[in-house]
């Protein structure tokens, strides 16, 4: 996405935009509402980023670990590097917050997401059978993070 639109840090004021992207990417029963997203983004451990073309990632970091809670790209702009750019932003933010590892869950049937996560260094570390409403399993994935050097932290 070099030279493309800039990813922006998102907060509670962006909850409606994030909810719209989320709703367009996940089944109704899995979509998160604006109020829930706003509350989540108000927590000190949470962080989020938006891509202006239609993508979002929400994560949290605490106790030396981080988790991608949700990553979604609007269907009409998929396969353009937006998901990778958002995942990179989340991983960098998690490392900045001193997390040494980052986790996520993904449907075992979501091959595009699995490819993206593998390219980013994630490996499967667990499986939750029939986790999603459609009956698909969730894979729990983990990636190690490179922490910023002590001299870089100010």
PDB file of C-alpha atoms in Angstrom:
ATOM      1  CA  UNK A   1       0.000   0.000   0.000  1.00  0.00           C
ATOM      2  CA  UNK A   2       2.998   2.292  -0.358  1.00  0.00           C
ATOM      3  CA  UNK A   3       1.856   5.667  -1.564  1.00  0.00           C
ATOM      4  CA  UNK A   4      -1.786   4.793  -0.867  1.00  0.00           C
ATOM      5  CA  UNK A   5      -4.159   6.337   1.643  1.00  0.00           C
ATOM      6  CA  UNK A   6      -2.833   6.588   5.172  1.00  0.00           C
ATOM      7  CA  UNK A   7      -4.074   4.314   7.909  1.00  0.00           C
ATOM      8  CA  UNK A   8      -5.385   6.341  10.824  1.00  0.00           C
ATOM      9  CA  UNK A   9      -5.537   5.561  14.532  1.00  0.00           C
ATOM     10  CA  UNK A  10      -9.182   5.083  15.517  1.00  0.00           C
ATOM     11  CA  UNK A  11     -10.976   5.720  18.778  1.00  0.00           C
ATOM     12  CA  UNK A  12     -14.521   5.743  20.164  1.00  0.00           C
ATOM     13  CA  UNK A  13     -15.501   8.561  17.781  1.00  0.00           C
ATOM     14  CA  UNK A  14     -14.905   6.148  14.870  1.00  0.00           C
ATOM     15  CA  UNK A  15     -17.149   3.398  16.288  1.00  0.00           C
ATOM     16  CA  UNK A  16     -19.958   3.847  13.728  1.00  0.00           C
ATOM     17  CA  UNK A  17     -17.527   3.585  10.809  1.00  0.00           C
ATOM     18  CA  UNK A  18     -15.877   0.514  12.308  1.00  0.00           C
ATOM     19  CA  UNK A  19     -19.278  -1.078  12.995  1.00  0.00           C
ATOM     20  CA  UNK A  20     -20.352  -0.511   9.376  1.00  0.00           C
ATOM     21  CA  UNK A  21     -17.203  -2.179   8.025  1.00  0.00           C
ATOM     22  CA  UNK A  22     -17.610  -5.029  10.519  1.00  0.00           C
ATOM     23  CA  UNK A  23     -21.283  -5.545   9.598  1.00  0.00           C
ATOM     24  CA  UNK A  24     -20.407  -5.666   5.901  1.00  0.00           C
ATOM     25  CA  UNK A  25     -17.793  -8.334   6.494  1.00  0.00           C
ATOM     26  CA  UNK A  26     -19.350 -10.714   9.009  1.00  0.00           C
ATOM     27  CA  UNK A  27     -22.725 -12.493   9.276  1.00  0.00           C
ATOM     28  CA  UNK A  28     -25.449 -10.633  11.189  1.00  0.00           C
ATOM     29  CA  UNK A  29     -25.089 -12.784  14.293  1.00  0.00           C
ATOM     30  CA  UNK A  30     -21.362 -12.029  14.464  1.00  0.00           C
ATOM     31  CA  UNK A  31     -21.499  -8.288  13.707  1.00  0.00           C
ATOM     32  CA  UNK A  32     -20.546  -5.940  16.532  1.00  0.00           C
ATOM     33  CA  UNK A  33     -22.702  -2.890  17.206  1.00  0.00           C
ATOM     34  CA  UNK A  34     -21.563   0.716  17.446  1.00  0.00           C
ATOM     35  CA  UNK A  35     -22.076   0.901  21.227  1.00  0.00           C
ATOM     36  CA  UNK A  36     -20.041  -2.234  21.916  1.00  0.00           C
ATOM     37  CA  UNK A  37     -17.201  -0.997  19.708  1.00  0.00           C
ATOM     38  CA  UNK A  38     -17.260   2.445  21.317  1.00  0.00           C
ATOM     39  CA  UNK A  39     -17.038   0.932  24.797  1.00  0.00           C
ATOM     40  CA  UNK A  40     -14.228  -1.400  23.729  1.00  0.00           C
ATOM     41  CA  UNK A  41     -12.216   1.424  22.179  1.00  0.00           C
ATOM     42  CA  UNK A  42     -12.581   3.440  25.370  1.00  0.00           C
ATOM     43  CA  UNK A  43     -10.540   0.863  27.288  1.00  0.00           C
ATOM     44  CA  UNK A  44      -6.877   1.761  27.830  1.00  0.00           C
ATOM     45  CA  UNK A  45      -5.712  -1.665  26.634  1.00  0.00           C
ATOM     46  CA  UNK A  46      -7.524  -1.389  23.282  1.00  0.00           C
ATOM     47  CA  UNK A  47      -6.358   0.075  20.001  1.00  0.00           C
ATOM     48  CA  UNK A  48      -7.801   0.334  16.505  1.00  0.00           C
ATOM     49  CA  UNK A  49      -6.865   1.503  13.038  1.00  0.00           C
ATOM     50  CA  UNK A  50      -8.935   2.450  10.008  1.00  0.00           C
ATOM     51  CA  UNK A  51      -8.040   2.377   6.343  1.00  0.00           C
ATOM     52  CA  UNK A  52      -9.956   5.100   4.471  1.00  0.00           C
ATOM     53  CA  UNK A  53     -10.807   2.754   1.596  1.00  0.00           C
ATOM     54  CA  UNK A  54     -12.791   0.477   3.923  1.00  0.00           C
ATOM     55  CA  UNK A  55     -10.862  -1.583   6.426  1.00  0.00           C
ATOM     56  CA  UNK A  56     -10.435  -1.773  10.183  1.00  0.00           C
ATOM     57  CA  UNK A  57      -8.582  -3.663  12.867  1.00  0.00           C
ATOM     58  CA  UNK A  58      -9.265  -3.718  16.604  1.00  0.00           C
ATOM     59  CA  UNK A  59      -6.819  -5.141  19.103  1.00  0.00           C
ATOM     60  CA  UNK A  60      -5.804  -5.047  22.707  1.00  0.00           C
ATOM     61  CA  UNK A  61      -2.560  -5.456  24.586  1.00  0.00           C
ATOM     62  CA  UNK A  62      -2.088  -6.359  28.241  1.00  0.00           C
ATOM     63  CA  UNK A  63       0.352  -8.287  30.409  1.00  0.00           C
ATOM     64  CA  UNK A  64       2.934  -8.704  27.647  1.00  0.00           C
ATOM     65  CA  UNK A  65       0.547 -10.201  25.093  1.00  0.00           C
ATOM     66  CA  UNK A  66      -1.766  -8.790  22.453  1.00  0.00           C
ATOM     67  CA  UNK A  67      -4.771 -10.002  20.509  1.00  0.00           C
ATOM     68  CA  UNK A  68      -6.338  -9.013  17.227  1.00  0.00           C
ATOM     69  CA  UNK A  69     -10.003  -8.923  18.198  1.00  0.00           C
ATOM     70  CA  UNK A  70     -11.303  -8.191  14.704  1.00  0.00           C
ATOM     71  CA  UNK A  71      -9.898  -7.371  11.286  1.00  0.00           C
ATOM     72  CA  UNK A  72     -12.204  -6.670   8.358  1.00  0.00           C
ATOM     73  CA  UNK A  73     -11.934  -5.234   4.870  1.00  0.00           C
ATOM     74  CA  UNK A  74     -14.978  -4.162   2.873  1.00  0.00           C
ATOM     75  CA  UNK A  75     -15.736  -6.808   0.214  1.00  0.00           C
ATOM     76  CA  UNK A  76     -15.380  -4.374  -2.684  1.00  0.00           C
ATOM     77  CA  UNK A  77     -11.770  -3.483  -1.773  1.00  0.00           C
ATOM     78  CA  UNK A  78     -10.385  -6.871  -0.752  1.00  0.00           C
ATOM     79  CA  UNK A  79      -7.159  -8.255  -2.232  1.00  0.00           C
ATOM     80  CA  UNK A  80      -5.553  -4.799  -2.460  1.00  0.00           C
ATOM     81  CA  UNK A  81      -3.194  -5.049   0.505  1.00  0.00           C
ATOM     82  CA  UNK A  82      -5.483  -3.292   2.969  1.00  0.00           C
ATOM     83  CA  UNK A  83      -5.748  -6.256   5.334  1.00  0.00           C
ATOM     84  CA  UNK A  84      -1.982  -6.685   5.377  1.00  0.00           C
ATOM     85  CA  UNK A  85      -1.414  -2.995   6.061  1.00  0.00           C
ATOM     86  CA  UNK A  86      -3.909  -3.050   8.936  1.00  0.00           C
ATOM     87  CA  UNK A  87      -2.412  -6.231  10.389  1.00  0.00           C
ATOM     88  CA  UNK A  88       1.052  -4.668  10.231  1.00  0.00           C
ATOM     89  CA  UNK A  89      -0.232  -1.557  12.026  1.00  0.00           C
ATOM     90  CA  UNK A  90      -1.770  -3.726  14.764  1.00  0.00           C
ATOM     91  CA  UNK A  91       1.398  -5.782  15.188  1.00  0.00           C
ATOM     92  CA  UNK A  92       3.543  -2.644  15.388  1.00  0.00           C
ATOM     93  CA  UNK A  93       1.206  -1.093  17.964  1.00  0.00           C
ATOM     94  CA  UNK A  94       1.232  -4.293  20.026  1.00  0.00           C
ATOM     95  CA  UNK A  95       5.041  -4.321  20.003  1.00  0.00           C
ATOM     96  CA  UNK A  96       5.088  -0.625  20.912  1.00  0.00           C
ATOM     97  CA  UNK A  97       2.933  -1.560  23.918  1.00  0.00           C
ATOM     98  CA  UNK A  98       5.574  -4.141  24.893  1.00  0.00           C
ATOM     99  CA  UNK A  99       3.688  -7.282  23.835  1.00  0.00           C
ATOM    100  CA  UNK A 100       6.054 -10.101  22.899  1.00  0.00           C
ATOM    101  CA  UNK A 101       3.356 -12.122  21.126  1.00  0.00           C
ATOM    102  CA  UNK A 102       0.066 -11.464  19.391  1.00  0.00           C
ATOM    103  CA  UNK A 103      -2.848 -13.883  19.032  1.00  0.00           C
ATOM    104  CA  UNK A 104      -5.981 -14.068  16.903  1.00  0.00           C
ATOM    105  CA  UNK A 105      -8.801 -16.434  16.024  1.00  0.00           C
ATOM    106  CA  UNK A 106      -9.863 -17.177  12.466  1.00  0.00           C
ATOM    107  CA  UNK A 107     -12.275 -19.589  10.843  1.00  0.00           C
ATOM    108  CA  UNK A 108     -10.478 -22.675   9.573  1.00  0.00           C
ATOM    109  CA  UNK A 109     -12.435 -22.203   6.324  1.00  0.00           C
ATOM    110  CA  UNK A 110     -11.237 -18.619   5.680  1.00  0.00           C
ATOM    111  CA  UNK A 111      -8.373 -19.396   3.295  1.00  0.00           C
ATOM    112  CA  UNK A 112      -7.637 -15.763   2.356  1.00  0.00           C
ATOM    113  CA  UNK A 113      -7.258 -14.764   5.991  1.00  0.00           C
ATOM    114  CA  UNK A 114      -5.182 -17.853   6.768  1.00  0.00           C
ATOM    115  CA  UNK A 115      -2.800 -16.973   3.915  1.00  0.00           C
ATOM    116  CA  UNK A 116      -2.506 -13.375   5.153  1.00  0.00           C
ATOM    117  CA  UNK A 117      -1.785 -14.454   8.709  1.00  0.00           C
ATOM    118  CA  UNK A 118       0.779 -17.058   7.627  1.00  0.00           C
ATOM    119  CA  UNK A 119       2.622 -14.422   5.564  1.00  0.00           C
ATOM    120  CA  UNK A 120       2.699 -12.222   8.685  1.00  0.00           C
ATOM    121  CA  UNK A 121       4.330 -14.992  10.724  1.00  0.00           C
ATOM    122  CA  UNK A 122       1.304 -16.424  12.521  1.00  0.00           C
ATOM    123  CA  UNK A 123       1.177 -20.148  13.248  1.00  0.00           C
ATOM    124  CA  UNK A 124      -1.756 -22.201  14.531  1.00  0.00           C
ATOM    125  CA  UNK A 125      -1.419 -23.037  18.219  1.00  0.00           C
ATOM    126  CA  UNK A 126      -4.927 -24.306  18.943  1.00  0.00           C
ATOM    127  CA  UNK A 127      -8.300 -25.230  17.510  1.00  0.00           C
ATOM    128  CA  UNK A 128     -11.818 -24.618  18.820  1.00  0.00           C
ATOM    129  CA  UNK A 129     -14.226 -27.101  17.287  1.00  0.00           C
ATOM    130  CA  UNK A 130     -17.478 -25.742  15.837  1.00  0.00           C
ATOM    131  CA  UNK A 131     -16.714 -22.330  17.346  1.00  0.00           C
ATOM    132  CA  UNK A 132     -18.522 -20.155  14.815  1.00  0.00           C
ATOM    133  CA  UNK A 133     -22.281 -19.974  14.180  1.00  0.00           C
ATOM    134  CA  UNK A 134     -21.841 -21.671  10.783  1.00  0.00           C
ATOM    135  CA  UNK A 135     -20.227 -24.665  12.498  1.00  0.00           C
ATOM    136  CA  UNK A 136     -16.679 -23.970  11.341  1.00  0.00           C
ATOM    137  CA  UNK A 137     -13.746 -24.423  13.668  1.00  0.00           C
ATOM    138  CA  UNK A 138     -11.697 -21.495  14.935  1.00  0.00           C
ATOM    139  CA  UNK A 139      -7.941 -21.682  14.670  1.00  0.00           C
ATOM    140  CA  UNK A 140      -6.065 -19.866  17.403  1.00  0.00           C
ATOM    141  CA  UNK A 141      -2.946 -18.354  15.855  1.00  0.00           C
ATOM    142  CA  UNK A 142       0.127 -16.715  17.373  1.00  0.00           C
ATOM    143  CA  UNK A 143       2.987 -14.586  16.090  1.00  0.00           C
ATOM    144  CA  UNK A 144       6.072 -13.453  17.950  1.00  0.00           C
ATOM    145  CA  UNK A 145       6.713  -9.724  18.006  1.00  0.00           C
ATOM    146  CA  UNK A 146      10.003  -7.893  17.932  1.00  0.00           C
ATOM    147  CA  UNK A 147       9.997  -5.436  20.782  1.00  0.00           C
ATOM    148  CA  UNK A 148      11.405  -1.974  20.182  1.00  0.00           C
ATOM    149  CA  UNK A 149      14.839  -1.424  21.676  1.00  0.00           C
ATOM    150  CA  UNK A 150      15.042   0.371  24.997  1.00  0.00           C
ATOM    151  CA  UNK A 151      16.717   3.324  23.310  1.00  0.00           C
ATOM    152  CA  UNK A 152      13.790   3.700  20.907  1.00  0.00           C
ATOM    153  CA  UNK A 153      11.262   4.046  23.724  1.00  0.00           C
ATOM    154  CA  UNK A 154      10.868   7.611  24.914  1.00  0.00           C
TER     155      UNK A 154
END
